PDB file of C-alpha atoms and ligand atoms in Angstrom:
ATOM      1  CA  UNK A 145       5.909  31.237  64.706  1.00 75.00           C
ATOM      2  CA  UNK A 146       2.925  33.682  64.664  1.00 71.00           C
ATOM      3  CA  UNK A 147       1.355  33.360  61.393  1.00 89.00           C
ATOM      4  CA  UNK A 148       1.931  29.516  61.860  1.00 96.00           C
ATOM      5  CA  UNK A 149      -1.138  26.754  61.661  1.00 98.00           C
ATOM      6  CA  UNK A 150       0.434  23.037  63.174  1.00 98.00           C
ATOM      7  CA  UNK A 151      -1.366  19.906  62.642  1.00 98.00           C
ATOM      8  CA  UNK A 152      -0.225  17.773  65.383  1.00 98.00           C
ATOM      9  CA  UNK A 153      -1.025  14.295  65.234  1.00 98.00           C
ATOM     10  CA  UNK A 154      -1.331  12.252  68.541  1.00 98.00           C
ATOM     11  CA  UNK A 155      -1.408  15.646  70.431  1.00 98.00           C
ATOM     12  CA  UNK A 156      -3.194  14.294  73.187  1.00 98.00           C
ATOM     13  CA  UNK A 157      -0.512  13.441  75.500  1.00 97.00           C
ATOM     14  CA  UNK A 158       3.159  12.828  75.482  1.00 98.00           C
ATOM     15  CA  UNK A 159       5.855  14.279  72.999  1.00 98.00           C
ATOM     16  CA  UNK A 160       2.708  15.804  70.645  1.00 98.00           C
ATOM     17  CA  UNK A 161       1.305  17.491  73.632  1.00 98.00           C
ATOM     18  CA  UNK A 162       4.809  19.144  74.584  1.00 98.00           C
ATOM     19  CA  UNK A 163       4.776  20.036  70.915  1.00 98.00           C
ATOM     20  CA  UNK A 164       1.509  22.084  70.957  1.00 98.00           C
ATOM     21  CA  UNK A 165       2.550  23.435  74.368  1.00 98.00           C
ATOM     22  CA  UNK A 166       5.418  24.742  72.604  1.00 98.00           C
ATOM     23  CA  UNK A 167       3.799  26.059  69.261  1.00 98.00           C
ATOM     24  CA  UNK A 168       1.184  27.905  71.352  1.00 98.00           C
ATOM     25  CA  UNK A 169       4.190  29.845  73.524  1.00 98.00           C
ATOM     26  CA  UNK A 170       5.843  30.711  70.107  1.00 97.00           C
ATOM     27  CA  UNK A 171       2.718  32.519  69.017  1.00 97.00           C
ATOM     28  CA  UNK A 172       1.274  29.494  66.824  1.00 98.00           C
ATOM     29  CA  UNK A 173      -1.878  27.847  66.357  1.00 98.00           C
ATOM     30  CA  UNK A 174      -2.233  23.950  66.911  1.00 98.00           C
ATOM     31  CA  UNK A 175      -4.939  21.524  65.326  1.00 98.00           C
ATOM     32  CA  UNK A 176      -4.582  18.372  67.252  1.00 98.00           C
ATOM     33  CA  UNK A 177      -5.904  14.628  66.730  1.00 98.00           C
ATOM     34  CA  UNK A 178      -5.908  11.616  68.718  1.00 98.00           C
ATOM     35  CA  UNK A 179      -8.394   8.585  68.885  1.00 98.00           C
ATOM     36  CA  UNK A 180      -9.854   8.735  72.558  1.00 95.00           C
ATOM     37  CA  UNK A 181     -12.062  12.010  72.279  1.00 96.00           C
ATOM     38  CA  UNK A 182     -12.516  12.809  76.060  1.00 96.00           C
ATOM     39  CA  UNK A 183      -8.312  12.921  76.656  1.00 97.00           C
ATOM     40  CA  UNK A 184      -8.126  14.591  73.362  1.00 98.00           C
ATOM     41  CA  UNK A 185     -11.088  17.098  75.015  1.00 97.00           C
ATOM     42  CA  UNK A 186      -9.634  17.552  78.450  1.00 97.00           C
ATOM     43  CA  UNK A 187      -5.963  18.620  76.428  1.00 98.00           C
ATOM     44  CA  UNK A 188      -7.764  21.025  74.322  1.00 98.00           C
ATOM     45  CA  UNK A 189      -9.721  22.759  77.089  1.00 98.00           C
ATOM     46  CA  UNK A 190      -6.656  22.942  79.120  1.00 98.00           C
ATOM     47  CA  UNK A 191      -4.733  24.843  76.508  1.00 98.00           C
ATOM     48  CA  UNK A 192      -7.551  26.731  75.120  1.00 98.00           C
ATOM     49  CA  UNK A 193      -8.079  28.244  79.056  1.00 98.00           C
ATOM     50  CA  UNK A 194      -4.499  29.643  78.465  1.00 98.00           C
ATOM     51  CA  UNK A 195      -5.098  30.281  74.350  1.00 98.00           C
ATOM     52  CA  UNK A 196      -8.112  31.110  73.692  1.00 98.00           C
ATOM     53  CA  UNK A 197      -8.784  30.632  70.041  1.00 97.00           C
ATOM     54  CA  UNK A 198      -5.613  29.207  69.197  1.00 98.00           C
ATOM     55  CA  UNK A 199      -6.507  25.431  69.509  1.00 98.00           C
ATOM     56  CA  UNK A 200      -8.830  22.942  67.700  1.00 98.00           C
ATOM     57  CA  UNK A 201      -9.203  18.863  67.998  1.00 98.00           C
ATOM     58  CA  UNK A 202     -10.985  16.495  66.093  1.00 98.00           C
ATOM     59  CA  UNK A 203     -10.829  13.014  67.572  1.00 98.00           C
ATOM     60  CA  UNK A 204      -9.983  10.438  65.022  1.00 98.00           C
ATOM     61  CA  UNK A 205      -7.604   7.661  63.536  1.00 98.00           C
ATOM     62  CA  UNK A 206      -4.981   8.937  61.349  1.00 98.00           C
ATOM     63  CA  UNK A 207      -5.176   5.593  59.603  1.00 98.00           C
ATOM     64  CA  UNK A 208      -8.222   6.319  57.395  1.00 98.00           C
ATOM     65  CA  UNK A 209      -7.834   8.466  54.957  1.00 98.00           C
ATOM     66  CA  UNK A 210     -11.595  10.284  55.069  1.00 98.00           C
ATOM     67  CA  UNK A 211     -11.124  11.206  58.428  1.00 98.00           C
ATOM     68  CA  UNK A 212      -7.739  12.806  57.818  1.00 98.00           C
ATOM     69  CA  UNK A 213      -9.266  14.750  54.959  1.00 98.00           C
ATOM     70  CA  UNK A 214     -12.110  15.816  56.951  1.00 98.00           C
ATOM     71  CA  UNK A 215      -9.553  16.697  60.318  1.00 98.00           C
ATOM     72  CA  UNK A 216      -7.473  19.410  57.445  1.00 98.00           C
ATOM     73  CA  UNK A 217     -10.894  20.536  56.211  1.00 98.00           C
ATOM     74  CA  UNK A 218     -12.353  21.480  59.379  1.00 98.00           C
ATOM     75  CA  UNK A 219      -8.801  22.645  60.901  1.00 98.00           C
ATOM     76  CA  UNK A 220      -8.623  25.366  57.518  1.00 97.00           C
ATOM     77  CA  UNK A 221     -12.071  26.268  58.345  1.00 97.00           C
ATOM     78  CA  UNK A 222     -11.038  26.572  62.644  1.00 98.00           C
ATOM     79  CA  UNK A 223      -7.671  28.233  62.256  1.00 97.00           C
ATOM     80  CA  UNK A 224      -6.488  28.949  58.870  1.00 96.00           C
ATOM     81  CA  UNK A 225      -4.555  27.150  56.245  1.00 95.00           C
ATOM     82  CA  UNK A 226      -2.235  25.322  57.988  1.00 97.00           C
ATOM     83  CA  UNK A 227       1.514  25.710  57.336  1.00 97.00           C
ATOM     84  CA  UNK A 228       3.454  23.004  59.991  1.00 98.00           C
ATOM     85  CA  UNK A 229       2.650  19.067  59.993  1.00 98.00           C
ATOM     86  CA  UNK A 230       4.015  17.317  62.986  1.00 98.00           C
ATOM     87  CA  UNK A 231       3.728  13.490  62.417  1.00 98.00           C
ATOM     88  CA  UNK A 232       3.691  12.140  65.863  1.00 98.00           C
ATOM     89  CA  UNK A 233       1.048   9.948  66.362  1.00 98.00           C
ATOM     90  CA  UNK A 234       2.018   6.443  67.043  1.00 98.00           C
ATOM     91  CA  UNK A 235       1.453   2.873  68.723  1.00 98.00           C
ATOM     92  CA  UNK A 236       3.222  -0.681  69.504  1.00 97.00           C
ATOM     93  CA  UNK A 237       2.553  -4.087  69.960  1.00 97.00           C
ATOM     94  CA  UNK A 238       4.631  -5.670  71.707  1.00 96.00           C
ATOM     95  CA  UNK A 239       4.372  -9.757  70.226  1.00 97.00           C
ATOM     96  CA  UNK A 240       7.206 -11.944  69.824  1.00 98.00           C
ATOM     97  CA  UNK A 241       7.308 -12.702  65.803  1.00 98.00           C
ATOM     98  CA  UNK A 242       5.805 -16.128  65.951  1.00 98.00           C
ATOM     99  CA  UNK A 243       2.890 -14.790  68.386  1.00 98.00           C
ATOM    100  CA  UNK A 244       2.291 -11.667  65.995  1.00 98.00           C
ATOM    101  CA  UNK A 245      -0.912 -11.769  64.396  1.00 98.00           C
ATOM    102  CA  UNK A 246      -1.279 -10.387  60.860  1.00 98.00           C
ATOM    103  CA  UNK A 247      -3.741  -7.826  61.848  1.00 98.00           C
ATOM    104  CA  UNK A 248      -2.042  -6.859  64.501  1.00 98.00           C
ATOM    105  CA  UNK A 249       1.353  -5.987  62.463  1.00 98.00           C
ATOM    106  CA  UNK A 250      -1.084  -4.012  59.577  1.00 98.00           C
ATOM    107  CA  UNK A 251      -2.729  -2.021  62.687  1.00 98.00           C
ATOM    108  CA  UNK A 252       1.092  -0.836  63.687  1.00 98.00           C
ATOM    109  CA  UNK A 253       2.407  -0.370  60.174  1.00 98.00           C
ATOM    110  CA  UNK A 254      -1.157   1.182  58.731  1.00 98.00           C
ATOM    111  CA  UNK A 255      -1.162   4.027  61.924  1.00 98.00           C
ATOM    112  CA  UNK A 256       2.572   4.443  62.416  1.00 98.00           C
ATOM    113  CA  UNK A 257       3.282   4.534  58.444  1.00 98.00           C
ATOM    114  CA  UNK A 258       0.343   4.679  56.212  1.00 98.00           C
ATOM    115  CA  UNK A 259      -0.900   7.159  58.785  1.00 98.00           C
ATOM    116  CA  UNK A 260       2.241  10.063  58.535  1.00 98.00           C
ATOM    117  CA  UNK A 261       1.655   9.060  54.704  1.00 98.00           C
ATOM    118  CA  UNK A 262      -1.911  10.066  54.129  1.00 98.00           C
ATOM    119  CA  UNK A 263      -1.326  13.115  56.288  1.00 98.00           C
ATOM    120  CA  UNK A 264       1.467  14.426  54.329  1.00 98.00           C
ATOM    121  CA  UNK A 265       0.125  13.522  51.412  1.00 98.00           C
ATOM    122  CA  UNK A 266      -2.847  15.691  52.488  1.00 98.00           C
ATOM    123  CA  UNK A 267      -0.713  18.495  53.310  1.00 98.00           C
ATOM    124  CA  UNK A 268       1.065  18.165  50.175  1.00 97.00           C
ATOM    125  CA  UNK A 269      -2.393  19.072  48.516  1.00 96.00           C
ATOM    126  CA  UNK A 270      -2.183  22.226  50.274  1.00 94.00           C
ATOM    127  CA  UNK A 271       0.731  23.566  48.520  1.00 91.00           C
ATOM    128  CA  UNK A 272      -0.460  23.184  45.297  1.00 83.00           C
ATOM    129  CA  UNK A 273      -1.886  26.535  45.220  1.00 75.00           C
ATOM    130  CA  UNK A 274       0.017  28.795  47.291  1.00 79.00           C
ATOM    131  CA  UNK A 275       3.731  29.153  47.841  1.00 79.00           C
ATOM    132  CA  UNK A 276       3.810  29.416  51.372  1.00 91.00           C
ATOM    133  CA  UNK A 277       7.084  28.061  53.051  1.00 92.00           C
ATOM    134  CA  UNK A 278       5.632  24.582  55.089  1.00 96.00           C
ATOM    135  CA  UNK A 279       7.280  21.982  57.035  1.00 98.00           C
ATOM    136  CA  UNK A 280       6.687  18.510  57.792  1.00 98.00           C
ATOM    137  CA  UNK A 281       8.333  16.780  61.131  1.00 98.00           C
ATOM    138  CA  UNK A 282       7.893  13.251  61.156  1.00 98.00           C
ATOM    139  CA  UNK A 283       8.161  10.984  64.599  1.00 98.00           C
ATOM    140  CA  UNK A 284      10.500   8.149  63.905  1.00 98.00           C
ATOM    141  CA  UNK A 285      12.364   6.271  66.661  1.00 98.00           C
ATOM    142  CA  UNK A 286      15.950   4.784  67.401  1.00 97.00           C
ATOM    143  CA  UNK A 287      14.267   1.683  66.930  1.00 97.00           C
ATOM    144  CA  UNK A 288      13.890   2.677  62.970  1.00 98.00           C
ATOM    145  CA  UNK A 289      17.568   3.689  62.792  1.00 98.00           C
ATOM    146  CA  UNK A 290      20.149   0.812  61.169  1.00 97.00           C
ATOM    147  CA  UNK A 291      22.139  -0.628  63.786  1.00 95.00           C
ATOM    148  CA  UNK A 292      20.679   0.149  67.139  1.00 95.00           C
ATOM    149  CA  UNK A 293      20.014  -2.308  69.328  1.00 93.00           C
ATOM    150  CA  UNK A 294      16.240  -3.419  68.994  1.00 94.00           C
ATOM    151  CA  UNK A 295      14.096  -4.688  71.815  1.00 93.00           C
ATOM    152  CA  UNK A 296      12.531  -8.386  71.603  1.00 95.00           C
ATOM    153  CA  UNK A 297       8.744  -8.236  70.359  1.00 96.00           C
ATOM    154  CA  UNK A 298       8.476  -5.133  68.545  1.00 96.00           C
ATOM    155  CA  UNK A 299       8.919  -6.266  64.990  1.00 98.00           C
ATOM    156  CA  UNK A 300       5.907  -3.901  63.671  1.00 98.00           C
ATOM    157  CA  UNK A 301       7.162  -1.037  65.604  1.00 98.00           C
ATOM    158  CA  UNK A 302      10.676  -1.306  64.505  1.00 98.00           C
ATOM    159  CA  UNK A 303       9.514  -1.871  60.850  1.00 98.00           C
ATOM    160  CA  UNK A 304       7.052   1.204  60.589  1.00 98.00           C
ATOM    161  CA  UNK A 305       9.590   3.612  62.121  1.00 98.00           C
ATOM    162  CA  UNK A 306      12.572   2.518  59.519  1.00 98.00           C
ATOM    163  CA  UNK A 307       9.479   3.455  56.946  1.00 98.00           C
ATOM    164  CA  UNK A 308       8.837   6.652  58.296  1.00 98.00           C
ATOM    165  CA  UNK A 309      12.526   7.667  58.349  1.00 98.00           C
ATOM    166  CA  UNK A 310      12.470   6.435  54.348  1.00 98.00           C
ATOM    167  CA  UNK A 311       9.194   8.235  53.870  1.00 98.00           C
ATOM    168  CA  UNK A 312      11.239  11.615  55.070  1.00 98.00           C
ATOM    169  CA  UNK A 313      13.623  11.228  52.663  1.00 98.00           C
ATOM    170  CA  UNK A 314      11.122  10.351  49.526  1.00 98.00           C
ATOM    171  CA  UNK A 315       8.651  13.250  50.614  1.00 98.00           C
ATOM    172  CA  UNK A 316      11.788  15.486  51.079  1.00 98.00           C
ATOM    173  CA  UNK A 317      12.751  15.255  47.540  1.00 98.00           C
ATOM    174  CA  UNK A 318       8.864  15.554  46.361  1.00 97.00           C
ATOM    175  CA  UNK A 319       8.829  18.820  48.848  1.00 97.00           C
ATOM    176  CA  UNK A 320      11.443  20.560  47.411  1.00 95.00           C
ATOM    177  CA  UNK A 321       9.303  21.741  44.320  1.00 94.00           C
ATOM    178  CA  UNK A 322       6.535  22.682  46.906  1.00 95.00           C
ATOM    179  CA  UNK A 323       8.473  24.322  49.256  1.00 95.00           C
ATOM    180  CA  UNK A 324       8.156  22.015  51.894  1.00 97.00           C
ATOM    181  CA  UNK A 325      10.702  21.231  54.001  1.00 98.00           C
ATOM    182  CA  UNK A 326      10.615  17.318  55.344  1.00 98.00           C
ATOM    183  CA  UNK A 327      12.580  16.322  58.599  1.00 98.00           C
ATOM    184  CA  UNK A 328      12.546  13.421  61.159  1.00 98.00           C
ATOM    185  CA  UNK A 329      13.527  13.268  64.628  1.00 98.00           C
ATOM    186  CA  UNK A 330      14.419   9.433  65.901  1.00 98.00           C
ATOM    187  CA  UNK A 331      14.036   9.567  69.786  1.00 97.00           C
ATOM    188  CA  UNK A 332      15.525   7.228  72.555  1.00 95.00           C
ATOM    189  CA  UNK A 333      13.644   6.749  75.590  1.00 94.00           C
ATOM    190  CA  UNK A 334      11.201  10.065  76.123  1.00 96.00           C
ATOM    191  CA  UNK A 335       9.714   9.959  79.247  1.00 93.00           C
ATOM    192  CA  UNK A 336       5.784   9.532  78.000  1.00 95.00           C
ATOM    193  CA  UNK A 337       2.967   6.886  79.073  1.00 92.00           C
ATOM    194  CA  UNK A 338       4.335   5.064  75.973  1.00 93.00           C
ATOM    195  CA  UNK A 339       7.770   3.948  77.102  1.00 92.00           C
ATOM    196  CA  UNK A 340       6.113   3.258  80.245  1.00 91.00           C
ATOM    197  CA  UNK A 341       4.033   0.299  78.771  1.00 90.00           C
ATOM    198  CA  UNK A 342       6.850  -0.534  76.607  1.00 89.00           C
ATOM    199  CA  UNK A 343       9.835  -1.380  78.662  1.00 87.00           C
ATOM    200  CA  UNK A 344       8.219  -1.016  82.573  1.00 88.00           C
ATOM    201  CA  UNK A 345      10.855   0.375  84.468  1.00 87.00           C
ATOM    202  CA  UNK A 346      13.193   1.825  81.897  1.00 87.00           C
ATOM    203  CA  UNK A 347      14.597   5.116  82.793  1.00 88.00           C
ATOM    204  CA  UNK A 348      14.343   8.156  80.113  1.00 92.00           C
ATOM    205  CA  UNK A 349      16.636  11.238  80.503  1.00 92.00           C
ATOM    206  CA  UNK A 350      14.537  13.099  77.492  1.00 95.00           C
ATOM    207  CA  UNK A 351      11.177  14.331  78.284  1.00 96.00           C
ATOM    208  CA  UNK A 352       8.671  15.529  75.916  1.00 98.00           C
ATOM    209  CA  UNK A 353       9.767  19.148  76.162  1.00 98.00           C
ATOM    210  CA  UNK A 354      13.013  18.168  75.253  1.00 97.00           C
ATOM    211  CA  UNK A 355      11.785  16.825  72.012  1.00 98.00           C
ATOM    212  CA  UNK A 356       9.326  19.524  71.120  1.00 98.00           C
ATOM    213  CA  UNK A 357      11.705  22.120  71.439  1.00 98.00           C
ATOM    214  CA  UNK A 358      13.796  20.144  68.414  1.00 98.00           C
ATOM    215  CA  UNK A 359      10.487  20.242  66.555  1.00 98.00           C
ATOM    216  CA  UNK A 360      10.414  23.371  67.061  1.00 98.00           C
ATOM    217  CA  UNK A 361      13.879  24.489  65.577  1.00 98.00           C
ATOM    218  CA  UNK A 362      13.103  21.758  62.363  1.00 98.00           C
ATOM    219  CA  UNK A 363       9.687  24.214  61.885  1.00 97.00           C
ATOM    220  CA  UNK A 364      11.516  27.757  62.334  1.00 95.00           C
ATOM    221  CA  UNK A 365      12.541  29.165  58.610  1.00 91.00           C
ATOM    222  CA  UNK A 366      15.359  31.532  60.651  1.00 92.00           C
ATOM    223  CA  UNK A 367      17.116  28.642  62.306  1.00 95.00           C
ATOM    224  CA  UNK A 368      17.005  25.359  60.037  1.00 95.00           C
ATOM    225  CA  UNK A 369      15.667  26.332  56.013  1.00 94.00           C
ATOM    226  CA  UNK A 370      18.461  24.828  54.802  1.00 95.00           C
ATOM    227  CA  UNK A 371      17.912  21.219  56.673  1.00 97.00           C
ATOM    228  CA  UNK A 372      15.310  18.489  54.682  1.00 98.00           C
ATOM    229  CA  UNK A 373      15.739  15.408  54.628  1.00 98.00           C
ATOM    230  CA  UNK A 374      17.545  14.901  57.402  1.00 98.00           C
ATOM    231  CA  UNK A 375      16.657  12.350  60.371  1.00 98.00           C
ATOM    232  CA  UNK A 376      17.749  13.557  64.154  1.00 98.00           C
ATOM    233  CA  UNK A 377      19.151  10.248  66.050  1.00 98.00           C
ATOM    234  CA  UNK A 378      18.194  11.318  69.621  1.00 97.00           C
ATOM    235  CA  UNK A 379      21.110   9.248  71.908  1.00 94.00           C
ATOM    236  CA  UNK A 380      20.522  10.707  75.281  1.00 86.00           C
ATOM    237  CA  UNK A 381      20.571   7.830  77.416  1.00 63.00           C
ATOM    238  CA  UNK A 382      23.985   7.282  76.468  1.00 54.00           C
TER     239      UNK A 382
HETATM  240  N1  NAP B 641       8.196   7.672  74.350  1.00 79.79           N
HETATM  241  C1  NAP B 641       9.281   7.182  73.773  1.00 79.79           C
HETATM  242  O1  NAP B 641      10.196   6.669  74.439  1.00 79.79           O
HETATM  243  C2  NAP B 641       9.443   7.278  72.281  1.00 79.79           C
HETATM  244  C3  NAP B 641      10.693   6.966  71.736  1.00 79.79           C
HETATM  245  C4  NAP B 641      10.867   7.032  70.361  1.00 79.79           C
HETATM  246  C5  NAP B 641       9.815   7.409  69.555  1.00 79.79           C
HETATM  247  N2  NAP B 641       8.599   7.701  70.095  1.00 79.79           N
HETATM  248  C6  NAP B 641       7.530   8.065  69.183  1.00 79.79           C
HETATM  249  O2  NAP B 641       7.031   9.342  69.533  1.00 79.79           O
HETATM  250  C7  NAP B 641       5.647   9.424  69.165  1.00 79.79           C
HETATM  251  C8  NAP B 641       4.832   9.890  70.371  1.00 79.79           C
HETATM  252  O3  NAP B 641       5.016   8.945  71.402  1.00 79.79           O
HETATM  253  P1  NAP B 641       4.619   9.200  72.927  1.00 79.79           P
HETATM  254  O4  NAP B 641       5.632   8.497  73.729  1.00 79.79           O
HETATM  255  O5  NAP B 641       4.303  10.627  73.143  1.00 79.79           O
HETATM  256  O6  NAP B 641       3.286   8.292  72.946  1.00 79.79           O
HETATM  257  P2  NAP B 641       1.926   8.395  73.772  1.00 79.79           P
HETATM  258  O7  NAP B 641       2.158   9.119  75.061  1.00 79.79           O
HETATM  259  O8  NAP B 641       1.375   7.030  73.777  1.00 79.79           O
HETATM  260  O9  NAP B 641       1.030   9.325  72.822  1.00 79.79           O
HETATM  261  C9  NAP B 641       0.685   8.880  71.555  1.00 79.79           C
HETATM  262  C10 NAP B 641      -0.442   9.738  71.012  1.00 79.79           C
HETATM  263  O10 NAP B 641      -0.777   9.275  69.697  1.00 79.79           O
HETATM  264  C11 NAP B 641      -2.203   9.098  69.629  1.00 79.79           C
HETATM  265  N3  NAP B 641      -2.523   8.098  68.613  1.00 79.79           N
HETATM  266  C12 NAP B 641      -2.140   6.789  68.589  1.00 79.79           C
HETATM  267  N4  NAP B 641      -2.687   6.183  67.515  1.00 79.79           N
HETATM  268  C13 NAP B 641      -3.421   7.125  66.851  1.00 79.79           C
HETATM  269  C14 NAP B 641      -4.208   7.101  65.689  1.00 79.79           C
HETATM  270  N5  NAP B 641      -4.385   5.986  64.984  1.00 79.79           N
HETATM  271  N6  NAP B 641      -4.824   8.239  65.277  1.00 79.79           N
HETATM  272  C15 NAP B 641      -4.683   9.381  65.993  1.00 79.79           C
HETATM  273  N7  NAP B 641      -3.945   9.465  67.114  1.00 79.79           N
HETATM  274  C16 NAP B 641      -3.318   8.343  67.539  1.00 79.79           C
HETATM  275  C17 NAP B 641      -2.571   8.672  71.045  1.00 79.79           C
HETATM  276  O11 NAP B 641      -3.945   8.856  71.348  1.00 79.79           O
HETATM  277  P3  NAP B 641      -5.066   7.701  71.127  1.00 79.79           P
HETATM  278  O12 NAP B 641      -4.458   6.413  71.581  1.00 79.79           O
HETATM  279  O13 NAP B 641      -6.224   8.176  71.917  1.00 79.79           O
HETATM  280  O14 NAP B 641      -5.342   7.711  69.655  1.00 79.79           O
HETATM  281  C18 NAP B 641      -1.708   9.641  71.847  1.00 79.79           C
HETATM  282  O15 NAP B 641      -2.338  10.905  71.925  1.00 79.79           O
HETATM  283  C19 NAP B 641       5.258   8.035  68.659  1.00 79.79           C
HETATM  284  O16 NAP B 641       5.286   8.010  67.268  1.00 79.79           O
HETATM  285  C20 NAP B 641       6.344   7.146  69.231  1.00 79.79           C
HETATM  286  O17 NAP B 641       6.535   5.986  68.453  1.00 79.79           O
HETATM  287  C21 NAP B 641       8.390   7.645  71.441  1.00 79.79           C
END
C-alpha cells in the first residue's frame, strides 16, 4: 500500500477511522472528510502525531458536489493523486414512514447515495488521464441487502444502502475501461457511535477494525484484482 493516496469519507470516527488507521500501518496516505471540523481535527492530529505527513482533512458534506471537488483538489495538491476511494460516510433517520418528512428522506438518500455518487464520479475523472490501477470501496449495509430483516423506521436508510450496493455494480462495469476496480462491503452490527443511536442496546460482535481490514484486502491489487462488482454481506452476529 505505499505508493497508495485513500480518500476516506466519514473518516472521523467509526469504521472510516479504523480504515485510515489501517491504510496508514500499510504504508498509505489517507485524505479524510467529515462534517463536524473540530472531531474531524482532533482525528487528524492524532494520526498525524504517529504519521507525520501522511494525513490531510477537509471538513465538509459529501452531499454537495463543489465541496467534493474542492476536498480531491486540495487532497492532489496535500498528498498526491489519489489512487483508493473508500465510500463510508453515512447517516439515519430513524422516522416511522408516515412521520418521515420529505426533507428528511432527501437528506439520507442525497448523503448516503448521491454522496458515494459524486465522489466516485469525481474519482472517475481522475482516471481519465493516467492508467493507474484504482479502487473504489463503497459502505453499504445488511439493511440494503434483499431479504434481511429490516428494522422499523429506517425507510431512507434501508433505501440509500440498496442504492449504493446497485451503484457498485453500475460503476463496476463503467470502471472496468478505467481500471477501476468497484466493491461493496454490507456490514451487520459494527460496534461504532452509529449503531449505538440506532438500536440502544444492541450488541455488535464486528468492530471497526474488523471491517477495515476487509477494506483493506478489496484495495490490495496482490490479494483481490480479480473481485469488482461484488458486495460483501457481513453476517457476524449470527
Ligand atoms: N455501525 C454499524 O452498525 C453499521 C452497519 C452497517 C453499515 N454501516 C455503515 O458504515 C458507515 C460508517 O458508519 P459508522 O458506524 O462508522 O458511523 P459513525 O460512527 O456515525 O461515523 C460516520 C462518519 O460519517 C461522517 N459523515 C456523515 N455524514 C457526512 C456527510 N454528509 N459528509 C461528510 N461526512 C459525513 C460523520 O461525521 P459528521 O457527522 O461530522 O459529518 C462520521 O465521521 C456508514 O455508511 C454506515 O451506514 C454501519
Amino acid at each position: 500500500m505505499r505508493e497508495q493516496i485513500a480518500l476516506i469519507t466519514g473518516g472521523a470516527k467509526g469504521i472510516g477511522r479504523a480504515c485510515a488507521e489501517a491504510f496508514l500501518e500499510s504504508g498509505a496516505r489517507v485524505s479524510l472528510i467529515s462534517r463536524s471540523s473540530s472531531e474531524l481535527e482532533s482525528t487528524a492530529k492524532e494520526l498525524l502525531k504517529v504519521y507525520p505527513g501522511k494525513v490531510f482533512s477537509h471538513s465538509g458534506d459529501i452531499s454537495n458536489q463543489e465541496t467534493v471537488s474542492s476536498w480531491f483538489d486540495q487532497t492532489r495538491k496535500a498528498l498526491g493523486e489519489p489512487t483508493l476511494l473508500i465510500n463510508n460516510a453515512g447517516i439515519f433517520i430513524n422516522k416511522s414512514v408516515q412521520e418521515q418528512s420529505l426533507e428528511e428522506w432527501e437528506k439520507v438518500v442525497r448523503i448516503n447515495l448521491t454522496g458515494s455518487f459524486l465522489c466516485a464520479q469525481e474519482f472517475f475523472k481522475l482516471a481519465k488521464d493516467s492508467s493507474v490501477p484504482r479502487a473504489i470501496v463503497n459502505i453499504s449495509s445488511l439493511a440494503g441487502i434483499r431479504g434481511t430483516e429490516k428494522f422499523p423506521g429506517l425507510s431512507s436508510y434501508v433505501a440509500s444502502k440498496f442504492g449504493v450496493v446497485g451503484l457498485t455494480e453500475a460503476l463496476a462495469v463503467e470502471g472496468k475501461a478505467l481500471g477501476i476496480l468497484v466493491n461493496c462491503i454490507a456490514p451487520g452490527a459494527v460496534d461504532t457511535e452509529m449503531l449505538r443511536q440506532a438500536i440502544p442496546g444492541m450488541k455488535a460482535k464486528a468492530t471497526p477494525k474488523d471491517i477495515a481490514k476487509i477494506v483493506l484486502f478489496l484495495c490490495d491489487e496482490n490479494k483481490s484484482a480479480v473481485v469488482t462488482g461484488s458486495t460483501i454481506e457481513i453476517f457476524s452476529n449470527l
